[in-house]
């Protein structure tokens, strides 16, 4: 049972742990075209990240998701996976990845103890994929998805951010892609983090709009599937896959939020849509080996977790940090 309970009675049982702010893509909803990455000494080492993970599991976290940036840019990430996977009380260790390096690392990650994968894929069109990622190749990601399936990963989930006028005409194509490969999929409303030029034009596409598109071909039925994350899941006739919707704008899920994030520079973010944070790196480096002091700092920080986020589709960007610096 989690010892971390915020002032609104929510138990924190889920940690998203960023292993890097770097990425081999430059996705238009995630970072600027010419990002400024952290220097090596500013980021936590794999050993420090594992120690943070241990502190959280000792406080009751049962699920950890490794995020970035792109976690597999850190090519020795399997060492962290092995350390975290051995922690008592951890029921699930997963990763969010752009999939570009899975042909090389999928089997190694699986053998090291990673249990689940979320893979980002917003379009199946090669030219649009390169435009949205600013440099990526969709063929590499699809090959990575197939490599992950071949490595034995089950219930792989595709994450797709739908943008009006850019890829909203591919919703059904993405559904068919996932049905064919038996992949779950989550459609995500764009989150307004960081000032990005492309976001100046209105491109918000709500979950209800995406559901409406899918309903033209398939009837969606509410599923009882829960993963501990914010997605609401549905099923379709003739398929075992689940279709999820993450709706930070149109269906605020803050009242049941059970998660926090730790950035690769050691900042404990208590809410995706607020700037509340606590610097854990100071504790990690000033008191190496003193896990009780680290746990005490985490427990104190949980009291600062805000009630909710407020995202304004039309207003000014309220959160200046980019998604790659936040941890997905």
XYZ file of C-alpha atoms in Angstrom:
328
model
C 0.000 0.000 0.000
C 1.310 3.432 -0.907
C 2.514 5.667 1.916
C 2.225 8.645 -0.444
C -1.186 10.264 -0.063
C -1.694 13.867 -1.124
C -3.880 16.449 0.605
C -6.840 15.451 -1.607
C -6.707 11.803 -0.550
C -5.139 10.478 -3.768
C -2.612 7.653 -3.398
C 0.507 7.944 -5.544
C 1.331 4.483 -6.884
C 2.788 5.232 -10.326
C 6.119 6.886 -11.217
C 7.167 8.096 -14.645
C 10.945 8.236 -14.562
C 12.775 10.100 -17.319
C 16.162 8.694 -18.305
C 17.111 11.432 -20.805
C 15.865 14.690 -22.312
C 17.530 13.799 -25.634
C 15.792 12.287 -28.625
C 16.589 11.338 -32.206
C 13.273 12.924 -33.312
C 12.136 16.555 -32.996
C 8.361 16.050 -32.860
C 6.382 19.244 -33.415
C 4.262 18.803 -30.259
C 7.190 17.813 -28.029
C 10.105 20.207 -28.518
C 11.409 23.122 -30.507
C 13.203 22.547 -33.797
C 16.579 23.438 -32.280
C 16.386 22.205 -28.669
C 18.940 22.923 -25.966
C 19.740 19.680 -24.140
C 21.132 19.261 -20.633
C 24.847 18.839 -20.008
C 25.978 15.418 -18.769
C 26.688 16.578 -15.218
C 23.152 17.940 -14.921
C 21.466 14.582 -15.469
C 21.149 11.716 -13.031
C 23.353 8.691 -13.578
C 21.745 5.279 -14.071
C 22.717 4.416 -10.494
C 21.072 7.596 -9.200
C 17.937 6.894 -11.244
C 17.791 3.371 -9.826
C 18.152 4.755 -6.311
C 15.270 7.174 -6.888
C 13.207 4.265 -8.197
C 14.038 2.243 -5.091
C 12.935 5.091 -2.805
C 9.589 5.342 -4.579
C 8.940 1.595 -4.485
C 9.740 1.501 -0.773
C 7.079 4.196 -0.367
C 4.509 2.106 -2.249
C 4.908 2.781 -5.971
C 4.040 -0.427 -7.838
C 4.439 0.796 -11.439
C 7.346 2.615 -13.069
C 7.377 3.823 -16.671
C 10.697 4.857 -18.211
C 10.362 7.922 -20.419
C 12.412 10.604 -22.125
C 13.151 12.200 -24.536
C 13.780 8.841 -26.120
C 14.942 6.359 -23.455
C 16.817 4.157 -25.922
C 19.112 7.037 -26.898
C 20.762 6.020 -23.634
C 22.133 2.792 -25.053
C 22.999 1.238 -21.671
C 19.408 1.635 -20.488
C 19.179 -2.149 -20.056
C 21.342 -1.816 -16.924
C 18.747 0.464 -15.353
C 15.958 -1.890 -16.418
C 17.697 -4.794 -14.644
C 18.160 -2.775 -11.447
C 14.596 -1.510 -11.358
C 13.106 -4.844 -12.369
C 14.665 -6.462 -9.301
C 12.988 -4.067 -6.856
C 10.552 -5.775 -4.447
C 6.972 -4.577 -4.766
C 7.261 -3.425 -8.372
C 4.486 -5.088 -10.381
C 5.133 -3.414 -13.737
C 8.128 -1.829 -15.448
C 7.294 -0.281 -18.799
C 8.719 2.192 -21.304
C 7.457 4.841 -23.701
C 9.570 4.973 -26.863
C 9.420 6.406 -30.363
C 10.277 2.942 -31.658
C 13.156 4.014 -33.897
C 15.732 1.886 -32.042
C 13.654 -1.149 -31.173
C 15.073 -3.282 -33.973
C 18.352 -3.104 -32.045
C 17.137 -3.019 -28.448
C 13.723 -4.749 -28.182
C 15.109 -8.196 -27.362
C 17.690 -6.789 -24.942
C 15.032 -4.778 -23.097
C 12.750 -7.797 -22.855
C 15.564 -10.014 -21.575
C 16.515 -7.341 -19.022
C 13.050 -7.372 -17.469
C 11.001 -4.709 -19.246
C 7.384 -5.868 -19.236
C 5.466 -3.451 -21.477
C 5.990 -0.935 -24.291
C 4.149 2.166 -25.435
C 5.269 3.215 -28.918
C 4.521 6.613 -30.465
C 3.130 6.555 -33.999
C 1.079 9.525 -35.250
C 0.933 8.806 -38.969
C 1.592 6.025 -41.463
C 2.451 8.433 -44.290
C 6.238 8.601 -44.793
C 6.366 12.272 -45.826
C 4.027 13.436 -43.063
C 5.905 11.339 -40.510
C 9.143 13.082 -41.448
C 7.348 16.438 -41.238
C 5.834 15.792 -37.806
C 9.050 14.341 -36.357
C 11.192 16.787 -38.358
C 13.582 13.958 -39.315
C 12.152 10.501 -38.587
C 11.458 7.548 -40.878
C 8.159 5.741 -40.361
C 9.614 2.538 -41.835
C 12.064 2.321 -38.917
C 9.284 2.681 -36.364
C 7.104 0.035 -38.001
C 10.107 -2.299 -38.145
C 10.663 -1.536 -34.441
C 7.056 -2.434 -33.620
C 7.441 -5.742 -35.428
C 10.735 -6.377 -33.617
C 9.042 -5.755 -30.258
C 6.325 -8.268 -31.100
C 8.940 -10.788 -32.197
C 10.824 -10.246 -28.912
C 7.728 -11.352 -26.996
C 6.225 -8.086 -25.756
C 2.482 -8.467 -25.144
C -0.226 -5.791 -25.232
C 1.989 -3.250 -26.969
C 0.227 0.095 -27.074
C 0.508 2.701 -29.815
C 0.272 6.357 -28.761
C -1.065 8.748 -31.395
C -1.381 12.513 -30.995
C -4.084 13.670 -33.414
C -3.741 17.170 -34.865
C -6.530 18.816 -36.823
C -5.678 19.334 -40.467
C -2.534 17.217 -40.258
C -3.262 13.612 -39.354
C -6.936 13.576 -38.342
C -7.708 11.927 -41.689
C -5.638 8.903 -40.607
C -7.572 7.902 -37.499
C -9.192 4.912 -39.227
C -5.928 3.953 -40.941
C -4.225 3.820 -37.538
C -7.111 1.744 -36.172
C -6.740 -0.764 -39.018
C -2.957 -0.878 -38.557
C -3.459 -1.786 -34.894
C -6.223 -4.292 -35.585
C -4.010 -6.069 -38.121
C -1.077 -6.300 -35.693
C -3.131 -6.788 -32.495
C -1.862 -3.592 -30.896
C -3.749 -1.465 -28.403
C -3.910 2.234 -29.275
C -4.409 5.446 -27.305
C -5.394 8.691 -29.010
C -4.008 11.691 -27.133
C -5.099 15.314 -27.147
C -2.092 17.587 -27.670
C -0.743 18.988 -24.415
C 0.331 22.667 -24.555
C 3.813 22.405 -23.063
C 6.547 24.703 -24.322
C 6.347 27.471 -26.905
C 6.358 25.829 -30.339
C 5.814 27.812 -33.545
C 3.673 25.125 -35.188
C 1.172 25.309 -32.321
C 0.253 28.913 -33.129
C -2.354 27.691 -35.599
C -5.428 26.008 -34.162
C -4.899 22.260 -34.474
C -6.575 20.867 -31.356
C -8.580 17.722 -32.077
C -10.697 16.487 -29.174
C -11.191 12.887 -28.106
C -14.893 13.189 -28.920
C -14.013 14.109 -32.501
C -11.740 11.083 -32.802
C -14.414 8.808 -31.329
C -16.884 10.155 -33.873
C -14.522 9.281 -36.727
C -14.033 5.730 -35.440
C -17.769 5.268 -34.879
C -18.375 5.702 -38.603
C -16.801 2.255 -39.071
C -16.824 0.545 -35.678
C -19.102 0.676 -32.655
C -17.127 1.497 -29.543
C -18.093 -0.123 -26.233
C -16.763 0.991 -22.853
C -14.127 -1.391 -21.487
C -13.277 -2.091 -17.862
C -9.569 -2.140 -18.774
C -7.483 0.060 -16.459
C -3.718 0.491 -16.599
C -3.175 2.987 -13.796
C -2.811 5.766 -16.357
C -5.239 8.445 -17.564
C -6.622 6.631 -20.629
C -10.264 5.582 -20.905
C -10.581 2.398 -22.962
C -13.105 0.988 -25.423
C -13.459 -2.224 -27.425
C -14.628 -2.876 -30.984
C -16.412 -5.811 -32.623
C -14.195 -8.419 -34.258
C -11.000 -7.479 -32.430
C -9.364 -8.051 -29.047
C -7.552 -4.695 -29.035
C -8.423 -1.754 -26.800
C -8.820 1.814 -28.016
C -7.968 4.442 -25.425
C -8.459 8.186 -25.186
C -6.309 10.532 -23.105
C -8.177 13.803 -22.823
C -6.390 16.423 -20.687
C -8.504 19.186 -22.254
C -11.962 17.725 -22.712
C -12.175 15.168 -19.899
C -10.048 16.246 -16.969
C -8.889 13.157 -15.030
C -7.159 14.960 -12.159
C -9.530 13.744 -9.447
C -8.056 10.235 -9.682
C -4.445 11.101 -10.525
C -2.130 8.512 -8.959
C 1.182 9.479 -10.571
C 4.152 11.796 -10.411
C 7.143 12.334 -12.675
C 10.852 12.631 -12.026
C 12.828 14.397 -14.742
C 16.295 13.243 -15.714
C 17.767 16.217 -13.841
C 16.057 14.976 -10.685
C 13.079 17.313 -10.417
C 9.991 15.705 -8.937
C 7.073 17.051 -10.977
C 3.849 16.717 -9.049
C 1.572 17.579 -11.979
C 2.038 17.578 -15.743
C 0.157 20.856 -16.094
C 1.682 22.824 -13.207
C 5.143 24.061 -12.356
C 5.132 22.596 -8.830
C 8.350 20.625 -8.433
C 10.967 19.632 -5.872
C 14.684 19.130 -6.551
C 15.563 15.559 -5.554
C 19.005 15.728 -7.152
C 20.200 17.895 -4.267
C 19.277 15.127 -1.807
C 20.676 12.370 -4.034
C 24.069 14.059 -4.386
C 24.474 15.708 -0.979
C 23.423 12.601 0.946
C 24.467 9.616 -1.198
C 23.247 6.347 0.273
C 20.797 7.983 2.699
C 17.586 6.631 1.251
C 15.566 7.625 4.327
C 16.388 11.293 3.731
C 15.356 10.907 0.091
C 12.094 9.225 1.066
C 11.357 11.986 3.592
C 11.850 14.626 0.885
C 9.479 12.743 -1.428
C 6.810 12.451 1.272
C 7.060 16.181 2.014
C 6.797 16.959 -1.703
C 3.637 14.883 -2.194
C 1.818 17.352 0.079
C 2.354 19.993 -2.640
C 0.598 17.993 -5.367
C -2.051 20.373 -6.768
C -5.719 19.531 -7.167
C -5.764 19.825 -10.951
C -4.221 21.194 -14.114
C -5.898 23.762 -16.338
C -5.048 23.619 -20.043
C -6.394 26.404 -22.257
C -6.505 25.440 -25.930
C -6.773 29.029 -27.160
C -4.796 30.852 -24.487
C -1.106 31.504 -23.937
C 1.165 28.598 -23.080
C 1.241 28.298 -19.299
C 3.996 25.666 -18.989
C 7.246 26.729 -20.612
C 9.129 23.431 -20.248
C 8.915 21.142 -23.261
C 7.542 17.612 -23.154
C 10.980 16.057 -23.705
C 12.209 17.853 -20.557
C 9.096 16.842 -18.632
C 9.190 13.095 -19.175
C 6.360 11.640 -21.268
